[in-house]
CSV table of C-alpha atoms in Angstrom, one decimal:
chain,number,residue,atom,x,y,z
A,32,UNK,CA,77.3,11.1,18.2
A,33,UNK,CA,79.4,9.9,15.3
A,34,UNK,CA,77.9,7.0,12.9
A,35,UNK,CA,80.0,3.9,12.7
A,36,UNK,CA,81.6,2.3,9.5
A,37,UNK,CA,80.6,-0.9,7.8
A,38,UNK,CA,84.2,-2.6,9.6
A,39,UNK,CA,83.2,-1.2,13.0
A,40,UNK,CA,86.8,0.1,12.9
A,41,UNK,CA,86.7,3.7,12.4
A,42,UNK,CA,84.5,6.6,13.1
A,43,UNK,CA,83.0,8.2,10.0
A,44,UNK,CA,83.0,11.9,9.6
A,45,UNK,CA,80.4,14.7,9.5
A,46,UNK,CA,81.2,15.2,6.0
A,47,UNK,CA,80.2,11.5,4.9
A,48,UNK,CA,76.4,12.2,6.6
A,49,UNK,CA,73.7,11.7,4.2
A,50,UNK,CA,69.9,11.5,4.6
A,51,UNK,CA,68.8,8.5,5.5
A,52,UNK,CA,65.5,7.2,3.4
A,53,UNK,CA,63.1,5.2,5.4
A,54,UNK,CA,64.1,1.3,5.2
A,55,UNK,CA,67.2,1.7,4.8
A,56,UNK,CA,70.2,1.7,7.1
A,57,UNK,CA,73.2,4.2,6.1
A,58,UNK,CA,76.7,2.8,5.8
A,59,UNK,CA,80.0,3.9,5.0
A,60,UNK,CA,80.7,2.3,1.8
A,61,UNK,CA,78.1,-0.2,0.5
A,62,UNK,CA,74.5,0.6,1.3
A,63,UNK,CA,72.0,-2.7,1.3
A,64,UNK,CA,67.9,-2.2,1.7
A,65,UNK,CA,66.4,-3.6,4.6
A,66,UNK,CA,63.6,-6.3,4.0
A,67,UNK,CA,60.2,-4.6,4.8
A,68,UNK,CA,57.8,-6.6,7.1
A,69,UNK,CA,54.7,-8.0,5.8
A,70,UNK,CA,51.4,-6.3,6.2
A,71,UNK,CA,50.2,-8.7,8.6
A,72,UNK,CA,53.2,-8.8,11.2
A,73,UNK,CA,53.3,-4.7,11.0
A,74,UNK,CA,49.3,-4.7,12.3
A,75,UNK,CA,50.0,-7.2,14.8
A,76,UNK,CA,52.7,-5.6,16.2
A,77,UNK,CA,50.8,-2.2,16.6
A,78,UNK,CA,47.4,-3.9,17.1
A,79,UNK,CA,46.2,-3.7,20.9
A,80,UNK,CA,42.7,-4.3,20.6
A,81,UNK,CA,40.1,-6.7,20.1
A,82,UNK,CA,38.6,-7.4,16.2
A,83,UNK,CA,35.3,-6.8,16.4
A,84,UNK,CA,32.9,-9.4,15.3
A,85,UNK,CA,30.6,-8.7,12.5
A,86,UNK,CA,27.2,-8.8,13.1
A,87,UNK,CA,24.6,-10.5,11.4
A,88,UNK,CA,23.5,-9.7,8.2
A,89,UNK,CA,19.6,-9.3,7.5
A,90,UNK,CA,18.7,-8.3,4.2
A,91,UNK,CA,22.0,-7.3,4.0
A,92,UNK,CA,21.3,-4.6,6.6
A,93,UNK,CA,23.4,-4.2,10.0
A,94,UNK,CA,21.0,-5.3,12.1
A,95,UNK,CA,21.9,-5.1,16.0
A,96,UNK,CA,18.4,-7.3,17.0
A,97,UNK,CA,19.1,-9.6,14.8
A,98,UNK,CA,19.4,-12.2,18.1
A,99,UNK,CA,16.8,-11.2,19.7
A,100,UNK,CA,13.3,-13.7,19.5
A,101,UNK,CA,11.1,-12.9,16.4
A,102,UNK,CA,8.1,-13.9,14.9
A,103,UNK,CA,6.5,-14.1,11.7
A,104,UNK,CA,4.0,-11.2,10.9
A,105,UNK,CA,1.7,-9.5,8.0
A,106,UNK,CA,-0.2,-6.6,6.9
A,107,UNK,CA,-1.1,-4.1,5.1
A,108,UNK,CA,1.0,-1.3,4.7
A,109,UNK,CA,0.1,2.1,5.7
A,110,UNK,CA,3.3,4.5,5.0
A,111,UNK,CA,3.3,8.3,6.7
A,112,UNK,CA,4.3,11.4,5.1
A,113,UNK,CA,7.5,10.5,7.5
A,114,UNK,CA,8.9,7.7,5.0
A,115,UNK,CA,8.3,5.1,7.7
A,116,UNK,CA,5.4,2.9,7.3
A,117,UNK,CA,3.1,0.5,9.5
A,118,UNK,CA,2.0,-2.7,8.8
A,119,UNK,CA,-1.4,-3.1,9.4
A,120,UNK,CA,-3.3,-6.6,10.4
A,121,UNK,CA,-6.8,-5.5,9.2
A,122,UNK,CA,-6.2,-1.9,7.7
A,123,UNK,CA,-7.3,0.0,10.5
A,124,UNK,CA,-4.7,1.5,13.5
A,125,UNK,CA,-4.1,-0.7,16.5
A,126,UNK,CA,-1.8,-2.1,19.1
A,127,UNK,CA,-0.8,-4.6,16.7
A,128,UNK,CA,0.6,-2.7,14.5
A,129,UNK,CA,3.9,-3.6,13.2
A,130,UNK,CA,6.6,-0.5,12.4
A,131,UNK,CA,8.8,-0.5,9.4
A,132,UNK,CA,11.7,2.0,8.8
A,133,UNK,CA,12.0,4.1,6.0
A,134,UNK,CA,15.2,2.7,4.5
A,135,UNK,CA,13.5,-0.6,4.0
A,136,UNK,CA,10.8,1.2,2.5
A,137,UNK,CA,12.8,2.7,0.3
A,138,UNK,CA,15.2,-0.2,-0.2
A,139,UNK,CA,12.7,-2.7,-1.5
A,140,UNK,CA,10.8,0.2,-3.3
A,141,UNK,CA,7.4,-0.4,-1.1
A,142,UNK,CA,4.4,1.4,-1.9
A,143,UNK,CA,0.8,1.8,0.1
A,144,UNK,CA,-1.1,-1.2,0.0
A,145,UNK,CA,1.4,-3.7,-0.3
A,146,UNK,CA,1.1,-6.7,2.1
A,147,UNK,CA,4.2,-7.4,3.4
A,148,UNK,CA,5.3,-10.2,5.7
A,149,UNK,CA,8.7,-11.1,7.5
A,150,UNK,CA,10.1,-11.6,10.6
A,151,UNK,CA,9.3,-9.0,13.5
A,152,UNK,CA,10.9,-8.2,17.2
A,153,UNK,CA,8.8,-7.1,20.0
A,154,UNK,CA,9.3,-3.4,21.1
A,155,UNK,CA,11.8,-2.4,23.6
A,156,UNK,CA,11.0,-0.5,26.8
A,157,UNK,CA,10.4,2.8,25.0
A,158,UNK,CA,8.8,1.6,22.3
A,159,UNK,CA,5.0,1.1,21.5
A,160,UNK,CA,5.1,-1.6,18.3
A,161,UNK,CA,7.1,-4.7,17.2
A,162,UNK,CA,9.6,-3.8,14.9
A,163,UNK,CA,10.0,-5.4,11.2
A,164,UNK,CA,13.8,-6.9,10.5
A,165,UNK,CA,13.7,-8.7,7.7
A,166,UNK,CA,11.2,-8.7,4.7
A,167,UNK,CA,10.4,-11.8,3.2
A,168,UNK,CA,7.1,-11.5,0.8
A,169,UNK,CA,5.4,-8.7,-0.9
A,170,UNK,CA,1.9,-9.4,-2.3
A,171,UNK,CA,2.9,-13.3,-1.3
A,172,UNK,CA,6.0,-13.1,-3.7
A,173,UNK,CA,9.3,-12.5,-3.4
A,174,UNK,CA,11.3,-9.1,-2.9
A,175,UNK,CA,13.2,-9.7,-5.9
A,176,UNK,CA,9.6,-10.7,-8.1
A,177,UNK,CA,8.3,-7.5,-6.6
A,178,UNK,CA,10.8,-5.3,-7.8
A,179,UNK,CA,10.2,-5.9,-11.7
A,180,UNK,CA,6.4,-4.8,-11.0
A,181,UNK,CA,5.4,-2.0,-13.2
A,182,UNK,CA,3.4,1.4,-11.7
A,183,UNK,CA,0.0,2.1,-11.8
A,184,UNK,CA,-0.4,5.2,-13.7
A,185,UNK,CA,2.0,3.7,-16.2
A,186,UNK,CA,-0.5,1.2,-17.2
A,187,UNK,CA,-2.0,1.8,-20.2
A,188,UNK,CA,-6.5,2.0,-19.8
A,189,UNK,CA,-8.6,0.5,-22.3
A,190,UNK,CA,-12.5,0.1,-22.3
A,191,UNK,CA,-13.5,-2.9,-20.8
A,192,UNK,CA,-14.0,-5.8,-23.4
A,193,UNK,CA,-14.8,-8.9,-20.9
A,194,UNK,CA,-18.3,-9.1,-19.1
A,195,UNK,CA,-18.8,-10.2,-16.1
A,196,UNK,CA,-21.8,-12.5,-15.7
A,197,UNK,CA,-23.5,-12.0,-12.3
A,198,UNK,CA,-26.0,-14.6,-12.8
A,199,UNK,CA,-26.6,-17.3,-10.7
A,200,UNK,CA,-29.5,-19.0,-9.6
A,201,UNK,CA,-32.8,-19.0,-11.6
A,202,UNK,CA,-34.9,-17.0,-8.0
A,203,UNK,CA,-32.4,-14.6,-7.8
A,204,UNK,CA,-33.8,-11.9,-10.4
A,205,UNK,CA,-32.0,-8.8,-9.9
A,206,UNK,CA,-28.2,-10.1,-11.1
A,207,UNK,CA,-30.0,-11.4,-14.1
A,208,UNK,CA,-31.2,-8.1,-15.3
A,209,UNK,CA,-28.1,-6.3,-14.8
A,210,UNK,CA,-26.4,-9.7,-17.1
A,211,UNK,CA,-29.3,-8.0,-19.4
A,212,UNK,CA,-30.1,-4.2,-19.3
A,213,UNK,CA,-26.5,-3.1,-17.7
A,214,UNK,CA,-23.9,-5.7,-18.0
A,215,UNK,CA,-20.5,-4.6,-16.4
A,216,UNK,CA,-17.2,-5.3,-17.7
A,217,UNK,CA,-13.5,-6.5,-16.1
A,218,UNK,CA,-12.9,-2.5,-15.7
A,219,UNK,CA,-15.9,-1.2,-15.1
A,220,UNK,CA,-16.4,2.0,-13.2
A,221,UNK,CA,-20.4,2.1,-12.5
A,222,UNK,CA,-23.0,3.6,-10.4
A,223,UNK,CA,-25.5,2.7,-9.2
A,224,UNK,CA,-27.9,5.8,-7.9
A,225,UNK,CA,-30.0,5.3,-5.1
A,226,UNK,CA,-32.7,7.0,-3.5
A,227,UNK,CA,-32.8,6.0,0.4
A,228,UNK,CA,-34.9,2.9,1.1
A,229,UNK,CA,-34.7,1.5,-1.9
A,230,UNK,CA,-32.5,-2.0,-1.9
A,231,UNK,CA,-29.2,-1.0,-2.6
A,232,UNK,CA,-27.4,-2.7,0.4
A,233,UNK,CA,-29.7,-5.8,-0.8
A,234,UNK,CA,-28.4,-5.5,-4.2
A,235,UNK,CA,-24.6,-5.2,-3.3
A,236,UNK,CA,-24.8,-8.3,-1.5
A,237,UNK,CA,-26.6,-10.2,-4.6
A,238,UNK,CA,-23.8,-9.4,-6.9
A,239,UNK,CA,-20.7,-9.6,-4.1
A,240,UNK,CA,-22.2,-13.4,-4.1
A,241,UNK,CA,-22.5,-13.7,-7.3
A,242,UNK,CA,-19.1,-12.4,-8.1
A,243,UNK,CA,-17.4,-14.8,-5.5
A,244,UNK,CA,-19.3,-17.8,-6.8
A,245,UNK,CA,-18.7,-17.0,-10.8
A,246,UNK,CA,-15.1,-15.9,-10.0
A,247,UNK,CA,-13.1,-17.3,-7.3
A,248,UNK,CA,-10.5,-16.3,-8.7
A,249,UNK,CA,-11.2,-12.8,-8.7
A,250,UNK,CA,-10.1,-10.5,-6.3
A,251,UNK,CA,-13.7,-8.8,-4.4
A,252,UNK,CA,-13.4,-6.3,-1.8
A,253,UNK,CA,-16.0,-4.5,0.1
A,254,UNK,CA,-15.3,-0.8,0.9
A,255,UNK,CA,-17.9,0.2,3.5
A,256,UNK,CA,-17.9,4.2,4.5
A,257,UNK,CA,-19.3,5.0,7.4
A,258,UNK,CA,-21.5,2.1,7.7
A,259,UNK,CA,-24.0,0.8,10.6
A,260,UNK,CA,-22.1,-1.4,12.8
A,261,UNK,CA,-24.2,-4.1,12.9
A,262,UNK,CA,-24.3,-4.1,8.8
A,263,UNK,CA,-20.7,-3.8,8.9
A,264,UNK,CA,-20.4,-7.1,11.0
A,265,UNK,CA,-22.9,-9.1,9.1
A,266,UNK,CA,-21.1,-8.0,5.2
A,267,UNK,CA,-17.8,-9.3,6.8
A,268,UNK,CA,-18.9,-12.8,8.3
A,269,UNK,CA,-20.9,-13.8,4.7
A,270,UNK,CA,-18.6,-11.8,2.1
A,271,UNK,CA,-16.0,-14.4,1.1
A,272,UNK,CA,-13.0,-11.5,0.1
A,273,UNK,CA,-11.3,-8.5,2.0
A,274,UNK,CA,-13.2,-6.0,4.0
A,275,UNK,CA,-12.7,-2.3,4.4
A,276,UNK,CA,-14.9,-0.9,6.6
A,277,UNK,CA,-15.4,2.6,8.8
A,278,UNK,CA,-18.7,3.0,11.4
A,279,UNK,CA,-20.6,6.4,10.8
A,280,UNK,CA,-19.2,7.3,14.4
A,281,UNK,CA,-15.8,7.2,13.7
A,282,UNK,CA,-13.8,10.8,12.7
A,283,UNK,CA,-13.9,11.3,9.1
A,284,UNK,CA,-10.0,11.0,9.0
A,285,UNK,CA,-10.3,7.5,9.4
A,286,UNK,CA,-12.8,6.8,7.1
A,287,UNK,CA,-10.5,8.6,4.5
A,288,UNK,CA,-7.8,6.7,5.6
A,289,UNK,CA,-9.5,3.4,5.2
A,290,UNK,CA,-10.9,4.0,2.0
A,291,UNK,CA,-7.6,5.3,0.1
A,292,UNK,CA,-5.4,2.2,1.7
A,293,UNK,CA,-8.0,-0.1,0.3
A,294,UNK,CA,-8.2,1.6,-3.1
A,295,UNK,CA,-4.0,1.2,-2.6
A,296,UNK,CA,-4.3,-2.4,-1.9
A,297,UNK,CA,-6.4,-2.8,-5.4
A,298,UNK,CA,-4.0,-0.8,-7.1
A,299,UNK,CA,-1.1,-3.0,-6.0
A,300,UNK,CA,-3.1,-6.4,-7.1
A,301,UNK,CA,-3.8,-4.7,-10.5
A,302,UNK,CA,0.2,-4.2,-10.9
A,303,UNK,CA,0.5,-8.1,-10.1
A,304,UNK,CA,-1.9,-8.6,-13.2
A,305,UNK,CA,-5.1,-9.8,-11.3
A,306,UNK,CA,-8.8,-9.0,-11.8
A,307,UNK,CA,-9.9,-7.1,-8.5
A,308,UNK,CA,-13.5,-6.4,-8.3
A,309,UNK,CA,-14.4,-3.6,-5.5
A,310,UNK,CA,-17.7,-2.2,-4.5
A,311,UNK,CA,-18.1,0.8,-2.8
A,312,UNK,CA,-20.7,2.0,-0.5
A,313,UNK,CA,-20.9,4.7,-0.7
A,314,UNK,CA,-19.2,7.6,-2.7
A,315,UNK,CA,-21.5,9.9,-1.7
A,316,UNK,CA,-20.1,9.5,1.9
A,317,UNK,CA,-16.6,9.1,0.7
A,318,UNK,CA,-16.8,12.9,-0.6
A,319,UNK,CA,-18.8,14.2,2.6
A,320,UNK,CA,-16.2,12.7,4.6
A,321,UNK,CA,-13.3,14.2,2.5
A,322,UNK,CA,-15.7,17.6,2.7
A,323,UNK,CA,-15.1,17.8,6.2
A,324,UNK,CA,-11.2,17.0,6.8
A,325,UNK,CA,-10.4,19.5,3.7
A,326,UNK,CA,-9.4,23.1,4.1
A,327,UNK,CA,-11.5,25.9,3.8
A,328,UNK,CA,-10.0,27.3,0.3
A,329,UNK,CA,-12.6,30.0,0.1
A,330,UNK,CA,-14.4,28.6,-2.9
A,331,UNK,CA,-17.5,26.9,-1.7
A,332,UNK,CA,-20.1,25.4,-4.1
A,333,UNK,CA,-24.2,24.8,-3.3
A,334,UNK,CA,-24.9,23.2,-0.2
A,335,UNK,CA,-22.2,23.7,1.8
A,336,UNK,CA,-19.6,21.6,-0.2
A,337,UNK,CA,-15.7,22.4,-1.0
A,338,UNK,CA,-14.7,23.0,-4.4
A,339,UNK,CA,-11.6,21.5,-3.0
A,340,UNK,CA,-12.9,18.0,-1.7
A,341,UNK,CA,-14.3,16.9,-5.1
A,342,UNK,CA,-10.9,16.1,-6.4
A,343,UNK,CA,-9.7,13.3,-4.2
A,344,UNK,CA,-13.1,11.6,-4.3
A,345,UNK,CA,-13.1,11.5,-8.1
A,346,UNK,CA,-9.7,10.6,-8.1
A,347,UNK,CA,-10.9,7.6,-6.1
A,348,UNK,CA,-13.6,6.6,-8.2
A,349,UNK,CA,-11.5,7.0,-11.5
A,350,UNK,CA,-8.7,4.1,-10.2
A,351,UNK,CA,-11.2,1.6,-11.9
A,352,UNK,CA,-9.8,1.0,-15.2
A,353,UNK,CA,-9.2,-2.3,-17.9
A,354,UNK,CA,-5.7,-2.7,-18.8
A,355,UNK,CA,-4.3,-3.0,-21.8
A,356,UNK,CA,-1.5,-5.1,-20.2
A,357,UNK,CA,-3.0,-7.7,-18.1
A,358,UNK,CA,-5.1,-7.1,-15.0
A,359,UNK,CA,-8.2,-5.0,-14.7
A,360,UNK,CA,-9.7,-3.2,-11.4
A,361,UNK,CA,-13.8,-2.3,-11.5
A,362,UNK,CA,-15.6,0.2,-9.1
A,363,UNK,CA,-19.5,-0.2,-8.4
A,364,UNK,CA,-20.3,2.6,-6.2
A,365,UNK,CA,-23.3,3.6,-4.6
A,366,UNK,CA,-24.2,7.5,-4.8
A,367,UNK,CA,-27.5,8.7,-2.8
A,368,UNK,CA,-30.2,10.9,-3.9
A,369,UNK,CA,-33.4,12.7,-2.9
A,370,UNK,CA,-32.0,12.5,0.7
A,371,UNK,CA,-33.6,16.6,1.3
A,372,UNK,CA,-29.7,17.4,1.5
A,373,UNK,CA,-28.7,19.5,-1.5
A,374,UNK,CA,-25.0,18.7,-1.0
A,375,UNK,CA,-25.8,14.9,-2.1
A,376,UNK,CA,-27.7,16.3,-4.9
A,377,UNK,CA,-24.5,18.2,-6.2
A,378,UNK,CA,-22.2,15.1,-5.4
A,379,UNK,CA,-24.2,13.2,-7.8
A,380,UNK,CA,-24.1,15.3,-10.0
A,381,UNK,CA,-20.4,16.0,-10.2
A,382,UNK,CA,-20.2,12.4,-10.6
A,383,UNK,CA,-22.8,11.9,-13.0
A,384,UNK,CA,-20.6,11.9,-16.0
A,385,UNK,CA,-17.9,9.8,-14.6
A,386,UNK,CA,-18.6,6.8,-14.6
A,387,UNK,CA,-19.7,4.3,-18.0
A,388,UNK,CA,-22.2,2.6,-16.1
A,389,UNK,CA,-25.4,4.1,-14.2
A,390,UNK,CA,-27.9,2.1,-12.8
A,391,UNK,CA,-31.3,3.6,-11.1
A,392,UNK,CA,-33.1,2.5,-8.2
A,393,UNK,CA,-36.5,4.2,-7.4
A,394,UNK,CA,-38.2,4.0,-4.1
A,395,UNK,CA,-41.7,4.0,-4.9
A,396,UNK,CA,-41.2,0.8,-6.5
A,397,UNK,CA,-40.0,-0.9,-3.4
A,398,UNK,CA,-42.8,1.1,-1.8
A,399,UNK,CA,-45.1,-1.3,-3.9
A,400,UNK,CA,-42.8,-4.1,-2.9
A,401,UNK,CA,-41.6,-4.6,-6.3
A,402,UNK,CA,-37.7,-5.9,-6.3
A,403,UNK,CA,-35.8,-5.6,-7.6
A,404,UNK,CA,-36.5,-1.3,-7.8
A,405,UNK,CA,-34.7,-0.9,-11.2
A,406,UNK,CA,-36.0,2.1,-12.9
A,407,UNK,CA,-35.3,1.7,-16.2
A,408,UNK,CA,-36.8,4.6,-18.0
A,409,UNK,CA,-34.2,7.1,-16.6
């Protein structure tokens, strides 16, 4: 078909063909551009659908359950060799538990031991926990205060230069001769060695009290390895401060587990700048414990132990440390000796040289009813 001229008067001839450009119509004689349609009208007039509706924004996070009901919740956080994590209500695993994905994790840089609180939905039908949403506190600040918080093992150690009085009363002896013979320092990593019988439960609960009363605001935790029950129960209604307890019954996972998230959770108040007192009872289960959930590497020392399961338990025991920056964490743990077992005889003495504190009790002074059992020629 032939094009028309400009006039509408005469056909044009093959010869005067060009190629058109896009916009612009071809005419015989005088060529004018064509006005190009907005943006706008173009997408409307190809635009058949719907525009979506943006969903709402939590932590600035897609979050499709963002309408559903929530609630506030807390805990400890417990995170898997997965990435994912669970927060914990009292740091041991239960149907309360609340799950937390690993892109939060990793956005708001969380680490083990960090309490965290926000708002939660409950699980779906094929779902076991309620489901974290939205982060709102770490260690009771905010996740923007928590971000500028240094590392651990970045923080520089120093001896400890600030005692720590433990006396309180004038009938209560045995906290007054530690103030006198032993005294222990903001950062103090002590022992105190044992023999079975002797008062060392006694004597933890003496300076837990004492600590709680001198320094309220000090940070005390109890970390209780495969404890009695019944001991466990009465520590945690008189302690005033956190509790991390295992029963002897329980598998020897567990009691690991418990131990290294509370030894986290220190960790994390010591990168905050606070004074966290802990003691321990005992190390000498800590290591059996980590003994039995350790591979067999072949290189067995006396009495049946692992060369491979002293590691971890020193490396819990050496987190106590005074630092130069502010903050300070202290470990008093309890070792056991002269139980007839010679693998307590050799945990001892792996730890023997560990620590800058000992102190000895000897059971044939309590025998003769003498308390508190301090031996002090050792």
């Amino acid at each position: 078909m032939d094009d028309v001229t400009a006039d509408g008067q005469g056909v044009a001839s093959n010869q005067a063909r060009s190629v058109m450009k896009p916009g612009v119509v071809r005419v015989v004689g005088r060529v004018e551009p064509r006005e190009p349609r907005p943006i706008n009208q173009q997408r409307q007039q190809y635009q058949h659908y719907q525009t979506p509706v943006r969903p709402m924004m939590v932590d600035e996070r897609v979050i499709p359950d963002a309408n559903l009901p929530t609630e506030y919740v807390e805990g400890y956080l417990d995170i898997t060799p997965d990435g994912h994590g669970y927060l914990r209500p009292k740091m041991i695993p239960s149907s309360k538990d609340v799950y937390i994905s690993a892109s939060q994790v990793r956005r708001f840089s969380l680490r083990p031991g960090d309490v965290v609180g926000g708002q939660a939905r409950e699980p779906k039908e094929n779902e076991r926990f309620w489901g974290l949403l939205k982060v709102e506190k770490i260690n009771s600040v905010t996740p923007e205060e928590a971000a500028a918080r240094p590392d651990y093992d970045s923080l520089t150690a120093v001896f400890p230069n600030e005692q720590v009085k433990l006396e309180t009363e004038s009938e209560i002896l045995s906290t007054r001769i530690i103030d006198l013979i032993c005294p222990i320092g903001k950062g103090q990593r002590g022992l105190i060695v044992a023999q079975p019988k002797a008062g060392k439960t006694w004597l933890m609960r003496e300076m837990a009290e004492a600590v709680s009363k001198n320094y309220p605001q000090m940070h005390l935790m109890a970390v209780l390895i495969g404890e009695r029950p019944e001991e466990v129960t009465e520590i945690t209604r008189n302690l005033k401060g956190e509790v991390a307890a295992s029963h002897f019954d329980e598998p020897p996972l567990e009691q690991v587990r418990i131990a290294e998230l509370a030894l986290e959770r220190a960790k994390r108040l010591v990168e905050m700048g606070k004074d966290v007192f802990i003691l321990l009872d005992s190390i000498t289960r800590l290591a059996r414990a980590y003994n039995l959930i350790g591979g067999q590497s072949g290189r067995m020392l006396s009495g049946g132990f692992s060369a491979e399961a002293i590691y971890p338990a020193k490396k819990a025991f050496g987190a106590a440390r005074n630092v130069e920056e502010k903050g300070s964490l202290t470990i008093v743990g309890t070792c056991l000796v002269d139980t007839g077992s010679r693998m307590d005889d050799l945990i001892y003495e792996e730890f023997k040289g560990t620590g800058n504190m000992e102190l000895h009790l000897d059971r044939r002074l309590a025998d003769r009813r003498v308390y508190p059992a301090f031996n002090l020629l050792v």
